[in-house]
PDB file of C-alpha atoms in Angstrom:
ATOM      1  CA  MET A   1     -21.450 -34.705 -24.428  1.00 55.00           C
ATOM      2  CA  ALA A   2     -21.684 -31.460 -26.421  1.00 83.00           C
ATOM      3  CA  ILE A   3     -18.455 -29.810 -27.516  1.00 85.00           C
ATOM      4  CA  ASN A   4     -19.046 -26.755 -25.281  1.00 83.00           C
ATOM      5  CA  GLU A   5     -19.453 -28.994 -22.245  1.00 86.00           C
ATOM      6  CA  GLN A   6     -16.276 -30.881 -23.151  1.00 89.00           C
ATOM      7  CA  ILE A   7     -14.375 -27.591 -23.464  1.00 87.00           C
ATOM      8  CA  GLU A   8     -15.652 -26.400 -20.066  1.00 87.00           C
ATOM      9  CA  THR A   9     -14.708 -29.742 -18.473  1.00 89.00           C
ATOM     10  CA  LEU A  10     -11.183 -29.482 -19.868  1.00 88.00           C
ATOM     11  CA  CYS A  11     -10.940 -25.845 -18.729  1.00 85.00           C
ATOM     12  CA  LYS A  12     -11.802 -26.911 -15.179  1.00 88.00           C
ATOM     13  CA  GLU A  13      -9.232 -29.720 -15.274  1.00 89.00           C
ATOM     14  CA  LEU A  14      -6.558 -27.298 -16.538  1.00 89.00           C
ATOM     15  CA  GLN A  15      -7.763 -24.532 -14.163  1.00 89.00           C
ATOM     16  CA  LEU A  16      -8.535 -22.160 -17.022  1.00 90.00           C
ATOM     17  CA  SER A  17     -11.425 -20.478 -15.250  1.00 90.00           C
ATOM     18  CA  THR A  18     -11.598 -17.374 -17.451  1.00 91.00           C
ATOM     19  CA  LEU A  19     -11.514 -19.343 -20.703  1.00 89.00           C
ATOM     20  CA  ALA A  20     -14.330 -21.516 -19.394  1.00 88.00           C
ATOM     21  CA  LYS A  21     -16.497 -18.392 -19.341  1.00 89.00           C
ATOM     22  CA  THR A  22     -15.270 -16.704 -22.529  1.00 90.00           C
ATOM     23  CA  HIS A  23     -14.686 -19.529 -25.028  1.00 90.00           C
ATOM     24  CA  HIS A  24     -18.252 -19.553 -26.367  1.00 87.00           C
ATOM     25  CA  GLU A  25     -18.251 -15.816 -27.145  1.00 91.00           C
ATOM     26  CA  LEU A  26     -14.768 -16.062 -28.640  1.00 91.00           C
ATOM     27  CA  SER A  27     -15.861 -18.942 -30.874  1.00 90.00           C
ATOM     28  CA  ASN A  28     -18.826 -16.954 -32.164  1.00 91.00           C
ATOM     29  CA  THR A  29     -16.652 -13.914 -32.871  1.00 93.00           C
ATOM     30  CA  ALA A  30     -14.064 -16.089 -34.618  1.00 91.00           C
ATOM     31  CA  ALA A  31     -16.731 -17.625 -36.842  1.00 91.00           C
ATOM     32  CA  LYS A  32     -18.253 -14.246 -37.760  1.00 93.00           C
ATOM     33  CA  GLU A  33     -14.926 -12.547 -38.479  1.00 93.00           C
ATOM     34  CA  GLY A  34     -13.214 -15.531 -40.078  1.00 93.00           C
ATOM     35  CA  TRP A  35     -10.288 -15.746 -37.675  1.00 93.00           C
ATOM     36  CA  LYS A  36      -7.422 -18.093 -38.413  1.00 91.00           C
ATOM     37  CA  TYR A  37      -6.875 -20.900 -35.895  1.00 90.00           C
ATOM     38  CA  SER A  38      -3.797 -19.093 -34.591  1.00 93.00           C
ATOM     39  CA  GLU A  39      -5.796 -15.891 -34.076  1.00 92.00           C
ATOM     40  CA  TYR A  40      -8.458 -17.725 -32.084  1.00 89.00           C
ATOM     41  CA  LEU A  41      -5.778 -19.438 -29.991  1.00 90.00           C
ATOM     42  CA  TYR A  42      -4.091 -16.098 -29.304  1.00 92.00           C
ATOM     43  CA  GLU A  43      -7.354 -14.470 -28.186  1.00 91.00           C
ATOM     44  CA  ALA A  44      -8.223 -17.464 -26.003  1.00 90.00           C
ATOM     45  CA  LEU A  45      -4.816 -17.429 -24.298  1.00 92.00           C
ATOM     46  CA  LYS A  46      -4.932 -13.630 -23.901  1.00 92.00           C
ATOM     47  CA  SER A  47      -8.349 -13.889 -22.262  1.00 91.00           C
ATOM     48  CA  GLU A  48      -7.064 -16.411 -19.745  1.00 89.00           C
ATOM     49  CA  SER A  49      -3.889 -14.400 -19.088  1.00 91.00           C
ATOM     50  CA  GLU A  50      -5.868 -11.212 -18.407  1.00 88.00           C
ATOM     51  CA  GLY A  51      -8.219 -13.107 -16.114  1.00 90.00           C
ATOM     52  CA  LYS A  52      -5.330 -14.572 -14.123  1.00 91.00           C
ATOM     53  CA  ALA A  53      -3.759 -11.110 -13.804  1.00 90.00           C
ATOM     54  CA  GLU A  54      -6.970  -9.632 -12.411  1.00 91.00           C
ATOM     55  CA  ARG A  55      -7.418 -12.501  -9.951  1.00 92.00           C
ATOM     56  CA  SER A  56      -3.799 -12.141  -8.883  1.00 92.00           C
ATOM     57  CA  LYS A  57      -4.167  -8.407  -8.242  1.00 92.00           C
ATOM     58  CA  SER A  58      -7.382  -8.981  -6.302  1.00 94.00           C
ATOM     59  CA  THR A  59      -5.705 -11.605  -4.104  1.00 95.00           C
ATOM     60  CA  LEU A  60      -2.616  -9.460  -3.525  1.00 95.00           C
ATOM     61  CA  THR A  61      -4.809  -6.492  -2.573  1.00 96.00           C
ATOM     62  CA  LYS A  62      -6.600  -8.565   0.064  1.00 96.00           C
ATOM     63  CA  MET A  63      -3.321  -9.952   1.400  1.00 96.00           C
ATOM     64  CA  ALA A  64      -1.732  -6.485   1.623  1.00 97.00           C
ATOM     65  CA  GLY A  65      -3.904  -5.468   4.571  1.00 97.00           C
ATOM     66  CA  PHE A  66      -4.668  -1.937   3.396  1.00 97.00           C
ATOM     67  CA  PRO A  67      -6.936  -0.120   5.884  1.00 96.00           C
ATOM     68  CA  THR A  68      -8.469   1.586   2.834  1.00 96.00           C
ATOM     69  CA  ILE A  69      -7.579   1.961  -0.825  1.00 96.00           C
ATOM     70  CA  LYS A  70      -5.771   5.175  -1.734  1.00 96.00           C
ATOM     71  CA  THR A  71      -4.553   6.114  -5.187  1.00 96.00           C
ATOM     72  CA  LEU A  72      -2.010   8.586  -6.518  1.00 96.00           C
ATOM     73  CA  ASP A  73      -4.694  10.160  -8.713  1.00 94.00           C
ATOM     74  CA  ALA A  74      -6.585  11.168  -5.560  1.00 94.00           C
ATOM     75  CA  PHE A  75      -3.548  12.795  -3.912  1.00 94.00           C
ATOM     76  CA  ASP A  76      -3.650  16.607  -3.819  1.00 90.00           C
ATOM     77  CA  PHE A  77      -0.164  17.618  -4.928  1.00 90.00           C
ATOM     78  CA  ASP A  78      -1.124  21.309  -4.883  1.00 86.00           C
ATOM     79  CA  PHE A  79      -2.078  21.272  -1.200  1.00 83.00           C
ATOM     80  CA  THR A  80       1.221  19.992   0.185  1.00 83.00           C
ATOM     81  CA  VAL A  81       4.761  21.328   0.033  1.00 85.00           C
ATOM     82  CA  GLY A  82       7.737  19.045  -0.486  1.00 87.00           C
ATOM     83  CA  VAL A  83       6.057  16.388  -2.629  1.00 92.00           C
ATOM     84  CA  ASN A  84       7.472  16.408  -6.139  1.00 93.00           C
ATOM     85  CA  ARG A  85       4.879  15.011  -8.557  1.00 94.00           C
ATOM     86  CA  ARG A  86       7.554  13.896 -11.022  1.00 96.00           C
ATOM     87  CA  GLN A  87       9.444  12.045  -8.280  1.00 96.00           C
ATOM     88  CA  ILE A  88       6.286  10.254  -7.126  1.00 97.00           C
ATOM     89  CA  GLU A  89       5.434   9.305 -10.707  1.00 96.00           C
ATOM     90  CA  GLU A  90       8.930   7.874 -11.082  1.00 97.00           C
ATOM     91  CA  LEU A  91       8.544   5.896  -7.853  1.00 98.00           C
ATOM     92  CA  SER A  92       5.179   4.592  -9.069  1.00 97.00           C
ATOM     93  CA  THR A  93       6.982   2.672 -11.841  1.00 97.00           C
ATOM     94  CA  MET A  94       8.225   0.364  -9.049  1.00 98.00           C
ATOM     95  CA  GLU A  95      11.853   0.620 -10.122  1.00 98.00           C
ATOM     96  CA  PHE A  96      12.685   1.340  -6.468  1.00 98.00           C
ATOM     97  CA  VAL A  97      11.272  -2.083  -5.528  1.00 98.00           C
ATOM     98  CA  LYS A  98      13.378  -3.800  -8.182  1.00 97.00           C
ATOM     99  CA  LYS A  99      16.439  -1.988  -6.803  1.00 97.00           C
ATOM    100  CA  LYS A 100      15.379  -2.798  -3.199  1.00 97.00           C
ATOM    101  CA  GLU A 101      15.378   0.886  -2.246  1.00 98.00           C
ATOM    102  CA  ASN A 102      13.413   2.484   0.593  1.00 98.00           C
ATOM    103  CA  ILE A 103      11.045   5.452   0.848  1.00 98.00           C
ATOM    104  CA  ILE A 104      10.830   7.552   4.007  1.00 98.00           C
ATOM    105  CA  LEU A 105       7.859   9.897   4.323  1.00 97.00           C
ATOM    106  CA  LEU A 106       8.179  12.560   7.028  1.00 96.00           C
ATOM    107  CA  GLY A 107       5.701  15.193   8.128  1.00 93.00           C
ATOM    108  CA  GLN A 108       3.212  16.208  10.758  1.00 92.00           C
ATOM    109  CA  SER A 109      -0.076  14.376  11.188  1.00 88.00           C
ATOM    110  CA  GLY A 110      -2.571  14.719   8.360  1.00 86.00           C
ATOM    111  CA  VAL A 111      -0.316  15.919   5.528  1.00 91.00           C
ATOM    112  CA  GLY A 112      -0.787  12.786   3.402  1.00 93.00           C
ATOM    113  CA  LYS A 113       2.066  10.457   4.403  1.00 95.00           C
ATOM    114  CA  THR A 114      -0.163   7.408   4.836  1.00 96.00           C
ATOM    115  CA  HIS A 115      -2.078   8.259   1.651  1.00 96.00           C
ATOM    116  CA  LEU A 116       1.140   8.233  -0.376  1.00 97.00           C
ATOM    117  CA  ALA A 117       2.412   5.079   1.328  1.00 98.00           C
ATOM    118  CA  ILE A 118      -0.796   3.163   0.606  1.00 98.00           C
ATOM    119  CA  ALA A 119      -1.061   4.551  -2.930  1.00 98.00           C
ATOM    120  CA  LEU A 120       2.475   3.436  -3.809  1.00 98.00           C
ATOM    121  CA  ALA A 121       1.921   0.011  -2.264  1.00 98.00           C
ATOM    122  CA  TYR A 122      -1.395  -0.307  -4.130  1.00 98.00           C
ATOM    123  CA  GLN A 123       0.443   0.605  -7.318  1.00 97.00           C
ATOM    124  CA  ALA A 124       2.886  -2.215  -6.524  1.00 98.00           C
ATOM    125  CA  VAL A 125      -0.040  -4.617  -6.298  1.00 97.00           C
ATOM    126  CA  GLN A 126      -1.216  -3.429  -9.738  1.00 96.00           C
ATOM    127  CA  HIS A 127       2.217  -4.520 -10.962  1.00 96.00           C
ATOM    128  CA  ARG A 128       1.553  -7.893  -9.281  1.00 96.00           C
ATOM    129  CA  ILE A 129       4.184  -7.215  -6.634  1.00 97.00           C
ATOM    130  CA  LYS A 130       3.489  -8.611  -3.180  1.00 98.00           C
ATOM    131  CA  ALA A 131       3.096  -5.800  -0.641  1.00 98.00           C
ATOM    132  CA  ARG A 132       2.064  -5.576   2.996  1.00 98.00           C
ATOM    133  CA  PHE A 133       0.817  -2.617   5.042  1.00 98.00           C
ATOM    134  CA  ILE A 134       1.080  -2.524   8.838  1.00 98.00           C
ATOM    135  CA  THR A 135       1.376   0.132  11.535  1.00 98.00           C
ATOM    136  CA  ALA A 136       4.503   0.198  13.671  1.00 97.00           C
ATOM    137  CA  ALA A 137       2.392  -0.521  16.760  1.00 97.00           C
ATOM    138  CA  ASP A 138       0.793  -3.619  15.241  1.00 97.00           C
ATOM    139  CA  LEU A 139       4.112  -4.854  13.888  1.00 98.00           C
ATOM    140  CA  ILE A 140       5.806  -4.668  17.285  1.00 97.00           C
ATOM    141  CA  MET A 141       2.817  -6.237  19.020  1.00 97.00           C
ATOM    142  CA  GLN A 142       2.748  -9.153  16.570  1.00 98.00           C
ATOM    143  CA  MET A 143       6.500  -9.692  16.857  1.00 97.00           C
ATOM    144  CA  SER A 144       6.319  -9.723  20.654  1.00 97.00           C
ATOM    145  CA  GLN A 145       3.482 -12.245  20.519  1.00 97.00           C
ATOM    146  CA  ALA A 146       5.364 -14.412  18.035  1.00 97.00           C
ATOM    147  CA  LYS A 147       8.392 -14.474  20.326  1.00 96.00           C
ATOM    148  CA  LYS A 148       6.265 -15.535  23.307  1.00 97.00           C
ATOM    149  CA  GLU A 149       4.762 -18.331  21.239  1.00 97.00           C
ATOM    150  CA  LYS A 150       8.197 -19.419  19.957  1.00 97.00           C
ATOM    151  CA  ARG A 151       7.406 -18.750  16.300  1.00 97.00           C
ATOM    152  CA  TYR A 152       9.574 -15.673  15.889  1.00 97.00           C
ATOM    153  CA  ASP A 153      11.637 -16.977  12.967  1.00 96.00           C
ATOM    154  CA  ALA A 154       8.501 -18.134  11.145  1.00 97.00           C
ATOM    155  CA  PHE A 155       6.942 -14.695  11.622  1.00 97.00           C
ATOM    156  CA  ILE A 156      10.059 -13.024  10.217  1.00 97.00           C
ATOM    157  CA  ARG A 157       9.979 -15.285   7.151  1.00 97.00           C
ATOM    158  CA  GLN A 158       6.246 -14.974   6.455  1.00 96.00           C
ATOM    159  CA  ALA A 159       5.294 -11.460   7.576  1.00 96.00           C
ATOM    160  CA  VAL A 160       8.545  -9.519   7.306  1.00 97.00           C
ATOM    161  CA  MET A 161      10.538 -11.066   4.469  1.00 98.00           C
ATOM    162  CA  ALA A 162       7.845 -12.482   2.156  1.00 97.00           C
ATOM    163  CA  PRO A 163       6.530  -9.143   0.789  1.00 98.00           C
ATOM    164  CA  ALA A 164       8.666  -7.442  -1.832  1.00 98.00           C
ATOM    165  CA  LEU A 165       7.419  -4.145  -0.386  1.00 98.00           C
ATOM    166  CA  LEU A 166       6.731  -3.639   3.324  1.00 98.00           C
ATOM    167  CA  VAL A 167       4.955  -0.468   4.492  1.00 98.00           C
ATOM    168  CA  ILE A 168       5.402   0.461   8.163  1.00 98.00           C
ATOM    169  CA  ASP A 169       3.113   3.327   9.103  1.00 98.00           C
ATOM    170  CA  GLU A 170       3.182   5.746  12.063  1.00 95.00           C
ATOM    171  CA  ILE A 171       6.714   5.371  13.412  1.00 97.00           C
ATOM    172  CA  GLY A 172       7.074   7.775  16.315  1.00 93.00           C
ATOM    173  CA  TYR A 173       3.468   7.851  17.488  1.00 91.00           C
ATOM    174  CA  PHE A 174       4.396   5.799  20.541  1.00 90.00           C
ATOM    175  CA  PRO A 175       7.708   5.192  22.357  1.00 90.00           C
ATOM    176  CA  MET A 176       9.214   1.713  22.213  1.00 95.00           C
ATOM    177  CA  SER A 177      10.855  -0.300  24.963  1.00 96.00           C
ATOM    178  CA  LYS A 178      14.382  -1.640  24.423  1.00 96.00           C
ATOM    179  CA  GLU A 179      12.909  -4.993  23.413  1.00 96.00           C
ATOM    180  CA  ASP A 180      10.522  -3.273  20.979  1.00 97.00           C
ATOM    181  CA  ALA A 181      13.437  -1.337  19.484  1.00 97.00           C
ATOM    182  CA  HIS A 182      15.319  -4.617  19.047  1.00 97.00           C
ATOM    183  CA  HIS A 183      12.332  -6.100  17.193  1.00 97.00           C
ATOM    184  CA  PHE A 184      12.192  -3.102  14.870  1.00 98.00           C
ATOM    185  CA  PHE A 185      15.923  -3.310  14.240  1.00 98.00           C
ATOM    186  CA  GLN A 186      15.473  -6.959  13.243  1.00 97.00           C
ATOM    187  CA  VAL A 187      12.910  -5.944  10.618  1.00 98.00           C
ATOM    188  CA  ILE A 188      15.092  -3.247   9.090  1.00 98.00           C
ATOM    189  CA  SER A 189      18.252  -5.319   9.347  1.00 97.00           C
ATOM    190  CA  ARG A 190      16.732  -8.429   7.744  1.00 97.00           C
ATOM    191  CA  ARG A 191      15.248  -6.453   4.865  1.00 97.00           C
ATOM    192  CA  TYR A 192      18.363  -4.344   4.261  1.00 97.00           C
ATOM    193  CA  GLU A 193      19.252  -4.715   0.560  1.00 96.00           C
ATOM    194  CA  ARG A 194      16.812  -7.671   0.345  1.00 97.00           C
ATOM    195  CA  GLY A 195      13.472  -5.899   0.116  1.00 97.00           C
ATOM    196  CA  SER A 196      12.014  -2.404  -0.067  1.00 98.00           C
ATOM    197  CA  VAL A 197      10.472  -0.601   2.896  1.00 98.00           C
ATOM    198  CA  ILE A 198       8.216   2.448   3.011  1.00 98.00           C
ATOM    199  CA  VAL A 199       8.040   4.091   6.433  1.00 98.00           C
ATOM    200  CA  THR A 200       6.081   7.107   7.622  1.00 98.00           C
ATOM    201  CA  SER A 201       6.906   9.215  10.661  1.00 97.00           C
ATOM    202  CA  ASN A 202       5.769  12.443  12.263  1.00 95.00           C
ATOM    203  CA  LEU A 203       9.260  13.018  13.710  1.00 95.00           C
ATOM    204  CA  VAL A 204      12.474  14.265  12.129  1.00 94.00           C
ATOM    205  CA  PHE A 205      15.496  11.959  12.302  1.00 95.00           C
ATOM    206  CA  SER A 206      17.091  13.869  15.193  1.00 95.00           C
ATOM    207  CA  GLN A 207      14.083  12.865  17.322  1.00 95.00           C
ATOM    208  CA  TRP A 208      14.133   9.161  16.466  1.00 96.00           C
ATOM    209  CA  SER A 209      16.291   8.211  19.425  1.00 96.00           C
ATOM    210  CA  GLY A 210      13.302   9.021  21.623  1.00 95.00           C
ATOM    211  CA  ILE A 211      11.257   6.442  19.714  1.00 96.00           C
ATOM    212  CA  PHE A 212      13.756   3.642  20.280  1.00 96.00           C
ATOM    213  CA  ALA A 213      14.110   3.819  24.077  1.00 95.00           C
ATOM    214  CA  ASN A 214      16.779   6.562  23.763  1.00 96.00           C
ATOM    215  CA  ASP A 215      19.195   3.898  22.529  1.00 96.00           C
ATOM    216  CA  LYS A 216      21.474   5.866  20.226  1.00 95.00           C
ATOM    217  CA  VAL A 217      23.336   2.762  19.046  1.00 96.00           C
ATOM    218  CA  VAL A 218      20.157   1.000  17.879  1.00 97.00           C
ATOM    219  CA  THR A 219      18.748   4.229  16.431  1.00 97.00           C
ATOM    220  CA  THR A 220      21.932   4.845  14.444  1.00 97.00           C
ATOM    221  CA  ALA A 221      21.934   1.260  13.182  1.00 97.00           C
ATOM    222  CA  ILE A 222      18.297   1.533  12.067  1.00 97.00           C
ATOM    223  CA  LEU A 223      18.772   4.887  10.341  1.00 97.00           C
ATOM    224  CA  ASP A 224      22.005   3.746   8.701  1.00 97.00           C
ATOM    225  CA  ARG A 225      20.217   0.851   7.001  1.00 97.00           C
ATOM    226  CA  LEU A 226      17.028   2.750   6.211  1.00 97.00           C
ATOM    227  CA  LEU A 227      18.723   5.791   4.700  1.00 96.00           C
ATOM    228  CA  HIS A 228      21.152   3.812   2.534  1.00 96.00           C
ATOM    229  CA  HIS A 229      19.479   3.445  -0.897  1.00 96.00           C
ATOM    230  CA  SER A 230      16.513   5.588   0.137  1.00 97.00           C
ATOM    231  CA  HIS A 231      14.234   8.375  -1.069  1.00 97.00           C
ATOM    232  CA  VAL A 232      13.419  10.841   1.727  1.00 96.00           C
ATOM    233  CA  ILE A 233      10.300  12.943   1.215  1.00 96.00           C
ATOM    234  CA  ASN A 234       9.688  15.673   3.785  1.00 95.00           C
ATOM    235  CA  ILE A 235       6.069  16.801   3.498  1.00 93.00           C
ATOM    236  CA  LEU A 236       5.118  20.253   4.721  1.00 87.00           C
ATOM    237  CA  GLY A 237       1.766  21.962   4.915  1.00 73.00           C
ATOM    238  CA  ASP A 238      -1.485  21.887   6.851  1.00 70.00           C
ATOM    239  CA  SER A 239      -3.443  18.793   7.749  1.00 66.00           C
ATOM    240  CA  TYR A 240      -5.785  17.435   5.069  1.00 60.00           C
ATOM    241  CA  ARG A 241      -8.259  16.468   7.756  1.00 56.00           C
ATOM    242  CA  LEU A 242      -8.276  19.948   9.279  1.00 54.00           C
ATOM    243  CA  LYS A 243      -8.645  21.409   5.783  1.00 56.00           C
ATOM    244  CA  GLU A 244     -11.699  19.224   5.183  1.00 55.00           C
ATOM    245  CA  LYS A 245     -13.183  20.158   8.555  1.00 50.00           C
ATOM    246  CA  LYS A 246     -12.670  23.849   7.827  1.00 48.00           C
ATOM    247  CA  GLU A 247     -14.376  23.464   4.450  1.00 52.00           C
ATOM    248  CA  GLU A 248     -17.260  21.562   6.054  1.00 54.00           C
ATOM    249  CA  ALA A 249     -17.609  24.266   8.687  1.00 46.00           C
ATOM    250  CA  MET A 250     -17.715  26.929   5.975  1.00 47.00           C
ATOM    251  CA  ASN A 251     -20.261  24.990   3.931  1.00 49.00           C
ATOM    252  CA  ASP A 252     -22.431  24.261   6.953  1.00 51.00           C
ATOM    253  CA  SER A 253     -22.065  27.676   8.525  1.00 46.00           C
ATOM    254  CA  ASP A 254     -25.695  28.512   7.766  1.00 47.00           C
ATOM    255  CA  LEU A 255     -26.724  25.722  10.127  1.00 43.00           C
ATOM    256  CA  TYR A 256     -25.414  27.781  12.987  1.00 39.00           C
ATOM    257  CA  THR A 257     -27.075  31.056  12.056  1.00 40.00           C
ATOM    258  CA  PHE A 258     -30.561  32.031  13.005  1.00 39.00           C
ATOM    259  CA  GLU A 259     -32.773  35.031  13.133  1.00 44.00           C
ATOM    260  CA  PRO A 260     -33.801  36.023  16.651  1.00 44.00           C
ATOM    261  CA  LYS A 261     -37.534  35.930  17.217  1.00 44.00           C
ATOM    262  CA  LYS A 262     -39.172  39.312  17.296  1.00 49.00           C
ATOM    263  CA  ARG A 263     -40.976  40.090  20.499  1.00 47.00           C
ATOM    264  CA  LYS A 264     -44.681  40.638  20.032  1.00 50.00           C
ATOM    265  CA  ASN A 265     -45.999  44.007  21.075  1.00 52.00           C
ATOM    266  CA  LYS A 266     -48.492  43.710  23.892  1.00 44.00           C
TER     267      LYS A 266
END
């Protein structure tokens, strides 16, 4: 068996999938440039490490459940009011995840709350941090189903506690029953000082009681845990989506103009 085939066989046995693809090119480069054995070994190990990192990020991105990929570079900081670029850049270092802090994004529909939430969670994935994105409606529905099927504790362990960063989108877009509010409290309570949460809501805190079945005790307990060790970002401004529609309407305005036909003289 040729040496290259032997190397590839060993790479498969040791699960060095990137090195199996790159070793031949690395060997040629080493021979041409006269690398020392230690230099070749370093480059081979670096190649495999970089490959594993990319595969890890790809897997974590798929597991996160993002509805779409959003980045901080694509966020329009000039359009909104209340979003401090320096603060967001600081949060993007993921120190808040290490400290198990929360982020609360408030603002009316369309101002970029979900964009920022996804972008920060995607940044976490780039740091090889396990993240999960879910809407409040889907979270409550899945928890209710898990309880019916007597796998509630397993769901809490796997879906709620496993991610280092949990994003819960669209709190306040539908009212919860008392049981739903209890489920949500369990999520916040279990993750309190154990894992970071990013939540988005279209309602100010004084209106949150209406979300949680007008139960002031549960609402207070949820807010108490969420707000402790948290970064609250209140986003003001017009809707991005309405802005885009207005721009489209302006750009396409000529489609709606026409010259009336002149009547022929008889």
